[in-house]
Amino acid sequence: TGSVCINLYRNAFWLHIDRGQVRVESAGFVDASLGASGGDLDIPPDALVRLLLGYHTFEQLTDAWPDARVQPAARDLVAVLFPLLNTHILMPY
């Protein structure tokens, strides 16, 4: 049971988990600039796709997207919600 704010820089959303039920709610704009708290997970939209599909872990994504960050309190939750999977994504040429 808990909530996590996923910030895509232009807009954000809350992922609420309560007794196995997942509910998504818009959070609008959440400031993730330097010095701002941002969301629990601040990530560009194209990196989020790779995270959601299990193509990369969050730590692997930070090599290509150094601006992606996760709050220390949410790091374990992000790892559990978005595990590395055996996936194959066809990328356009």
mmCIF file of N, CA and C in Angstrom:
data_model
loop_
_atom_site.group_PDB
_atom_site.id
_atom_site.type_symbol
_atom_site.label_atom_id
_atom_site.label_comp_id
_atom_site.label_asym_id
_atom_site.label_seq_id
_atom_site.Cartn_x
_atom_site.Cartn_y
_atom_site.Cartn_z
ATOM 1 N N THR A 1 0.845 -1.174 0.000
ATOM 2 C CA THR A 1 0.000 0.000 0.000
ATOM 3 C C THR A 1 0.889 1.235 0.000
ATOM 4 N N GLY A 2 0.621 2.111 -0.939
ATOM 5 C CA GLY A 2 1.404 3.332 -1.027
ATOM 6 C C GLY A 2 1.190 4.019 -2.355
ATOM 7 N N SER A 3 1.886 5.115 -2.549
ATOM 8 C CA SER A 3 1.771 5.900 -3.774
ATOM 9 C C SER A 3 3.156 6.301 -4.245
ATOM 10 N N VAL A 4 3.280 6.421 -5.552
ATOM 11 C CA VAL A 4 4.534 6.874 -6.138
ATOM 12 C C VAL A 4 4.194 7.885 -7.231
ATOM 13 N N CYS A 5 4.925 8.992 -7.247
ATOM 14 C CA CYS A 5 4.723 10.035 -8.256
ATOM 15 C C CYS A 5 5.749 9.837 -9.366
ATOM 16 N N ILE A 6 5.251 9.575 -10.578
ATOM 17 C CA ILE A 6 6.116 9.399 -11.738
ATOM 18 C C ILE A 6 6.054 10.681 -12.554
ATOM 19 N N ASN A 7 7.189 11.349 -12.658
ATOM 20 C CA ASN A 7 7.282 12.657 -13.300
ATOM 21 C C ASN A 7 7.942 12.512 -14.665
ATOM 22 N N LEU A 8 7.216 12.907 -15.717
ATOM 23 C CA LEU A 8 7.738 12.860 -17.082
ATOM 24 C C LEU A 8 8.193 14.238 -17.551
ATOM 25 N N TYR A 9 8.465 15.128 -16.623
ATOM 26 C CA TYR A 9 8.967 16.490 -16.815
ATOM 27 C C TYR A 9 7.911 17.476 -17.308
ATOM 28 N N ARG A 10 7.092 17.135 -18.261
ATOM 29 C CA ARG A 10 6.026 18.045 -18.696
ATOM 30 C C ARG A 10 4.725 17.770 -17.953
ATOM 31 N N ASN A 11 4.533 16.542 -17.576
ATOM 32 C CA ASN A 11 3.384 16.173 -16.753
ATOM 33 C C ASN A 11 3.773 14.988 -15.884
ATOM 34 N N ALA A 12 2.972 14.747 -14.885
ATOM 35 C CA ALA A 12 3.271 13.682 -13.937
ATOM 36 C C ALA A 12 1.979 12.974 -13.565
ATOM 37 N N PHE A 13 2.119 11.805 -12.974
ATOM 38 C CA PHE A 13 0.946 11.090 -12.500
ATOM 39 C C PHE A 13 1.291 10.314 -11.239
ATOM 40 N N TRP A 14 0.263 10.087 -10.445
ATOM 41 C CA TRP A 14 0.382 9.306 -9.220
ATOM 42 C C TRP A 14 -0.045 7.886 -9.510
ATOM 43 N N LEU A 15 0.719 6.946 -9.055
ATOM 44 C CA LEU A 15 0.378 5.536 -9.120
ATOM 45 C C LEU A 15 0.050 5.126 -7.688
ATOM 46 N N HIS A 16 -1.243 4.928 -7.410
ATOM 47 C CA HIS A 16 -1.692 4.555 -6.067
ATOM 48 C C HIS A 16 -1.906 3.044 -6.021
ATOM 49 N N ILE A 17 -1.307 2.392 -5.044
ATOM 50 C CA ILE A 17 -1.459 0.950 -4.868
ATOM 51 C C ILE A 17 -2.064 0.728 -3.489
ATOM 52 N N ASP A 18 -3.233 0.093 -3.471
ATOM 53 C CA ASP A 18 -3.938 -0.135 -2.211
ATOM 54 C C ASP A 18 -4.550 -1.533 -2.215
ATOM 55 N N ARG A 19 -4.023 -2.407 -1.374
ATOM 56 C CA ARG A 19 -4.504 -3.788 -1.237
ATOM 57 C C ARG A 19 -4.615 -4.506 -2.584
ATOM 58 N N GLY A 20 -3.592 -4.357 -3.419
ATOM 59 C CA GLY A 20 -3.552 -5.039 -4.704
ATOM 60 C C GLY A 20 -4.246 -4.311 -5.838
ATOM 61 N N GLN A 21 -4.922 -3.229 -5.549
ATOM 62 C CA GLN A 21 -5.602 -2.446 -6.575
ATOM 63 C C GLN A 21 -4.710 -1.268 -6.971
ATOM 64 N N VAL A 22 -4.600 -1.039 -8.272
ATOM 65 C CA VAL A 22 -3.770 0.048 -8.782
ATOM 66 C C VAL A 22 -4.676 1.110 -9.395
ATOM 67 N N ARG A 23 -4.439 2.345 -9.005
ATOM 68 C CA ARG A 23 -5.207 3.471 -9.524
ATOM 69 C C ARG A 23 -4.226 4.546 -9.967
ATOM 70 N N VAL A 24 -4.495 5.142 -11.128
ATOM 71 C CA VAL A 24 -3.633 6.190 -11.675
ATOM 72 C C VAL A 24 -4.379 7.512 -11.636
ATOM 73 N N GLU A 25 -3.673 8.547 -11.208
ATOM 74 C CA GLU A 25 -4.269 9.880 -11.084
ATOM 75 C C GLU A 25 -3.280 10.913 -11.624
ATOM 76 N N SER A 26 -3.771 11.852 -12.410
ATOM 77 C CA SER A 26 -2.913 12.901 -12.956
ATOM 78 C C SER A 26 -2.420 13.814 -11.834
ATOM 79 N N ALA A 27 -1.146 14.168 -11.911
ATOM 80 C CA ALA A 27 -0.569 15.103 -10.945
ATOM 81 C C ALA A 27 -0.262 16.441 -11.604
ATOM 82 N N GLY A 28 -0.528 16.554 -12.907
ATOM 83 C CA GLY A 28 -0.235 17.798 -13.614
ATOM 84 C C GLY A 28 1.259 18.016 -13.743
ATOM 85 N N PHE A 29 1.684 19.263 -13.643
ATOM 86 C CA PHE A 29 3.105 19.596 -13.733
ATOM 87 C C PHE A 29 3.741 19.504 -12.353
ATOM 88 N N VAL A 30 4.865 18.800 -12.262
ATOM 89 C CA VAL A 30 5.634 18.700 -11.018
ATOM 90 C C VAL A 30 7.044 19.191 -11.330
ATOM 91 N N ASP A 31 7.488 20.211 -10.628
ATOM 92 C CA ASP A 31 8.803 20.807 -10.874
ATOM 93 C C ASP A 31 9.913 19.835 -10.500
ATOM 94 N N ALA A 32 10.768 19.522 -11.470
ATOM 95 C CA ALA A 32 11.895 18.627 -11.225
ATOM 96 C C ALA A 32 13.227 19.338 -11.448
ATOM 97 N N SER A 33 13.194 20.674 -11.482
ATOM 98 C CA SER A 33 14.431 21.422 -11.709
ATOM 99 C C SER A 33 15.360 21.284 -10.504
ATOM 100 N N LEU A 34 16.587 21.701 -10.700
ATOM 101 C CA LEU A 34 17.592 21.596 -9.650
ATOM 102 C C LEU A 34 17.112 22.293 -8.381
ATOM 103 N N GLY A 35 17.129 21.585 -7.287
ATOM 104 C CA GLY A 35 16.685 22.140 -6.018
ATOM 105 C C GLY A 35 15.235 21.836 -5.695
ATOM 106 N N ALA A 36 14.461 21.403 -6.687
ATOM 107 C CA ALA A 36 13.063 21.045 -6.440
ATOM 108 C C ALA A 36 12.991 19.562 -6.087
ATOM 109 N N SER A 37 11.970 19.196 -5.352
ATOM 110 C CA SER A 37 11.856 17.797 -4.931
ATOM 111 C C SER A 37 11.437 16.883 -6.070
ATOM 112 N N GLY A 38 10.715 17.408 -7.071
ATOM 113 C CA GLY A 38 10.289 16.577 -8.195
ATOM 114 C C GLY A 38 9.357 15.475 -7.751
ATOM 115 N N GLY A 39 9.331 14.399 -8.504
ATOM 116 C CA GLY A 39 8.511 13.252 -8.142
ATOM 117 C C GLY A 39 9.367 12.186 -7.495
ATOM 118 N N ASP A 40 8.753 11.054 -7.200
ATOM 119 C CA ASP A 40 9.529 9.930 -6.672
ATOM 120 C C ASP A 40 10.426 9.355 -7.761
ATOM 121 N N LEU A 41 9.918 9.394 -8.996
ATOM 122 C CA LEU A 41 10.671 8.931 -10.159
ATOM 123 C C LEU A 41 10.578 10.010 -11.231
ATOM 124 N N ASP A 42 11.695 10.636 -11.561
ATOM 125 C CA ASP A 42 11.764 11.650 -12.620
ATOM 126 C C ASP A 42 12.464 11.003 -13.802
ATOM 127 N N ILE A 43 11.744 10.881 -14.930
ATOM 128 C CA ILE A 43 12.285 10.127 -16.054
ATOM 129 C C ILE A 43 11.700 10.646 -17.364
ATOM 130 N N PRO A 44 12.510 10.747 -18.424
ATOM 131 C CA PRO A 44 11.970 11.146 -19.724
ATOM 132 C C PRO A 44 10.999 10.083 -20.254
ATOM 133 N N PRO A 45 9.993 10.488 -21.032
ATOM 134 C CA PRO A 45 8.996 9.531 -21.526
ATOM 135 C C PRO A 45 9.585 8.367 -22.318
ATOM 136 N N ASP A 46 10.588 8.624 -23.167
ATOM 137 C CA ASP A 46 11.154 7.526 -23.949
ATOM 138 C C ASP A 46 11.933 6.540 -23.086
ATOM 139 N N ALA A 47 12.483 6.992 -21.983
ATOM 140 C CA ALA A 47 13.153 6.083 -21.055
ATOM 141 C C ALA A 47 12.126 5.295 -20.243
ATOM 142 N N LEU A 48 10.988 5.924 -19.941
ATOM 143 C CA LEU A 48 9.938 5.232 -19.188
ATOM 144 C C LEU A 48 9.427 4.018 -19.951
ATOM 145 N N VAL A 49 9.314 4.124 -21.265
ATOM 146 C CA VAL A 49 8.859 2.984 -22.070
ATOM 147 C C VAL A 49 9.787 1.794 -21.875
ATOM 148 N N ARG A 50 11.074 2.029 -21.910
ATOM 149 C CA ARG A 50 12.041 0.941 -21.723
ATOM 150 C C ARG A 50 11.961 0.362 -20.313
ATOM 151 N N LEU A 51 11.692 1.214 -19.332
ATOM 152 C CA LEU A 51 11.555 0.756 -17.951
ATOM 153 C C LEU A 51 10.280 -0.066 -17.774
ATOM 154 N N LEU A 52 9.158 0.435 -18.316
ATOM 155 C CA LEU A 52 7.878 -0.266 -18.189
ATOM 156 C C LEU A 52 7.898 -1.640 -18.837
ATOM 157 N N LEU A 53 8.558 -1.750 -19.983
ATOM 158 C CA LEU A 53 8.582 -3.018 -20.708
ATOM 159 C C LEU A 53 9.664 -3.972 -20.214
ATOM 160 N N GLY A 54 10.453 -3.543 -19.240
ATOM 161 C CA GLY A 54 11.474 -4.414 -18.669
ATOM 162 C C GLY A 54 12.717 -4.553 -19.522
ATOM 163 N N TYR A 55 12.902 -3.636 -20.463
ATOM 164 C CA TYR A 55 14.050 -3.698 -21.366
ATOM 165 C C TYR A 55 15.345 -3.334 -20.641
ATOM 166 N N HIS A 56 15.263 -2.400 -19.698
ATOM 167 C CA HIS A 56 16.411 -1.985 -18.887
ATOM 168 C C HIS A 56 15.948 -1.733 -17.455
ATOM 169 N N THR A 57 16.884 -1.854 -16.510
ATOM 170 C CA THR A 57 16.606 -1.439 -15.141
ATOM 171 C C THR A 57 16.793 0.074 -15.067
ATOM 172 N N PHE A 58 16.343 0.669 -13.987
ATOM 173 C CA PHE A 58 16.519 2.112 -13.835
ATOM 174 C C PHE A 58 17.996 2.483 -13.850
ATOM 175 N N GLU A 59 18.823 1.700 -13.172
ATOM 176 C CA GLU A 59 20.255 1.992 -13.116
ATOM 177 C C GLU A 59 20.877 1.953 -14.509
ATOM 178 N N GLN A 60 20.445 1.029 -15.358
ATOM 179 C CA GLN A 60 20.965 0.959 -16.721
ATOM 180 C C GLN A 60 20.526 2.172 -17.542
ATOM 181 N N LEU A 61 19.339 2.668 -17.286
ATOM 182 C CA LEU A 61 18.821 3.810 -18.039
ATOM 183 C C LEU A 61 19.574 5.103 -17.739
ATOM 184 N N THR A 62 20.135 5.211 -16.550
ATOM 185 C CA THR A 62 20.821 6.455 -16.187
ATOM 186 C C THR A 62 22.106 6.660 -16.985
ATOM 187 N N ASP A 63 22.627 5.617 -17.617
ATOM 188 C CA ASP A 63 23.791 5.796 -18.492
ATOM 189 C C ASP A 63 23.428 6.646 -19.704
ATOM 190 N N ALA A 64 22.251 6.396 -20.279
ATOM 191 C CA ALA A 64 21.808 7.130 -21.466
ATOM 192 C C ALA A 64 21.024 8.392 -21.108
ATOM 193 N N TRP A 65 20.359 8.389 -19.961
ATOM 194 C CA TRP A 65 19.555 9.536 -19.518
ATOM 195 C C TRP A 65 20.035 9.960 -18.131
ATOM 196 N N PRO A 66 21.111 10.746 -18.059
ATOM 197 C CA PRO A 66 21.650 11.133 -16.751
ATOM 198 C C PRO A 66 20.710 12.023 -15.941
ATOM 199 N N ASP A 67 19.690 12.605 -16.583
ATOM 200 C CA ASP A 67 18.746 13.443 -15.850
ATOM 201 C C ASP A 67 17.650 12.623 -15.174
ATOM 202 N N ALA A 68 17.587 11.332 -15.437
ATOM 203 C CA ALA A 68 16.610 10.474 -14.754
ATOM 204 C C ALA A 68 17.075 10.260 -13.315
ATOM 205 N N ARG A 69 16.135 10.364 -12.393
ATOM 206 C CA ARG A 69 16.505 10.159 -10.990
ATOM 207 C C ARG A 69 15.331 9.561 -10.228
ATOM 208 N N VAL A 70 15.666 8.863 -9.165
ATOM 209 C CA VAL A 70 14.654 8.277 -8.298
ATOM 210 C C VAL A 70 15.010 8.655 -6.861
ATOM 211 N N GLN A 71 13.998 9.007 -6.085
ATOM 212 C CA GLN A 71 14.227 9.349 -4.682
ATOM 213 C C GLN A 71 14.699 8.096 -3.934
ATOM 214 N N PRO A 72 15.621 8.227 -3.002
ATOM 215 C CA PRO A 72 16.127 7.062 -2.271
ATOM 216 C C PRO A 72 15.022 6.217 -1.625
ATOM 217 N N ALA A 73 13.988 6.861 -1.109
ATOM 218 C CA ALA A 73 12.904 6.117 -0.455
ATOM 219 C C ALA A 73 12.088 5.287 -1.448
ATOM 220 N N ALA A 74 12.126 5.640 -2.736
ATOM 221 C CA ALA A 74 11.335 4.931 -3.749
ATOM 222 C C ALA A 74 12.172 3.973 -4.592
ATOM 223 N N ARG A 75 13.468 3.911 -4.365
ATOM 224 C CA ARG A 75 14.357 3.095 -5.203
ATOM 225 C C ARG A 75 13.961 1.616 -5.204
ATOM 226 N N ASP A 76 13.699 1.039 -4.046
ATOM 227 C CA ASP A 76 13.324 -0.381 -3.985
ATOM 228 C C ASP A 76 11.968 -0.629 -4.629
ATOM 229 N N LEU A 77 11.028 0.290 -4.436
ATOM 230 C CA LEU A 77 9.700 0.147 -5.032
ATOM 231 C C LEU A 77 9.783 0.183 -6.554
ATOM 232 N N VAL A 78 10.584 1.066 -7.103
ATOM 233 C CA VAL A 78 10.762 1.145 -8.558
ATOM 234 C C VAL A 78 11.375 -0.155 -9.082
ATOM 235 N N ALA A 79 12.333 -0.713 -8.363
ATOM 236 C CA ALA A 79 12.954 -1.972 -8.782
ATOM 237 C C ALA A 79 11.949 -3.123 -8.779
ATOM 238 N N VAL A 80 11.028 -3.125 -7.815
ATOM 239 C CA VAL A 80 10.011 -4.188 -7.739
ATOM 240 C C VAL A 80 8.923 -3.986 -8.791
ATOM 241 N N LEU A 81 8.483 -2.753 -8.993
ATOM 242 C CA LEU A 81 7.419 -2.480 -9.961
ATOM 243 C C LEU A 81 7.870 -2.676 -11.404
ATOM 244 N N PHE A 82 9.138 -2.400 -11.685
ATOM 245 C CA PHE A 82 9.643 -2.452 -13.056
ATOM 246 C C PHE A 82 10.885 -3.338 -13.134
ATOM 247 N N PRO A 83 10.719 -4.661 -13.010
ATOM 248 C CA PRO A 83 11.881 -5.556 -13.033
ATOM 249 C C PRO A 83 12.431 -5.734 -14.451
ATOM 250 N N LEU A 84 13.673 -6.151 -14.527
ATOM 251 C CA LEU A 84 14.293 -6.479 -15.803
ATOM 252 C C LEU A 84 13.667 -7.771 -16.313
ATOM 253 N N LEU A 85 13.205 -7.764 -17.560
ATOM 254 C CA LEU A 85 12.563 -8.929 -18.158
ATOM 255 C C LEU A 85 13.319 -9.351 -19.407
ATOM 256 N N ASN A 86 13.059 -10.552 -19.851
ATOM 257 C CA ASN A 86 13.651 -11.044 -21.089
ATOM 258 C C ASN A 86 12.817 -10.507 -22.246
ATOM 259 N N THR A 87 13.179 -9.345 -22.748
ATOM 260 C CA THR A 87 12.396 -8.676 -23.786
ATOM 261 C C THR A 87 13.243 -8.413 -25.013
ATOM 262 N N HIS A 88 12.555 -8.194 -26.109
ATOM 263 C CA HIS A 88 13.224 -7.793 -27.348
ATOM 264 C C HIS A 88 12.381 -6.713 -27.995
ATOM 265 N N ILE A 89 12.926 -5.532 -28.080
ATOM 266 C CA ILE A 89 12.218 -4.408 -28.681
ATOM 267 C C ILE A 89 12.869 -4.097 -30.022
ATOM 268 N N LEU A 90 12.076 -4.137 -31.080
ATOM 269 C CA LEU A 90 12.584 -3.794 -32.403
ATOM 270 C C LEU A 90 12.646 -2.281 -32.525
ATOM 271 N N MET A 91 13.830 -1.765 -32.710
ATOM 272 C CA MET A 91 14.022 -0.328 -32.820
ATOM 273 C C MET A 91 14.002 0.069 -34.298
ATOM 274 N N PRO A 92 13.420 1.217 -34.632
ATOM 275 C CA PRO A 92 13.434 1.666 -36.029
ATOM 276 C C PRO A 92 14.858 1.999 -36.470
ATOM 277 N N TYR A 93 15.119 1.836 -37.719
ATOM 278 C CA TYR A 93 16.453 2.112 -38.253
ATOM 279 C C TYR A 93 16.665 3.589 -38.398
#
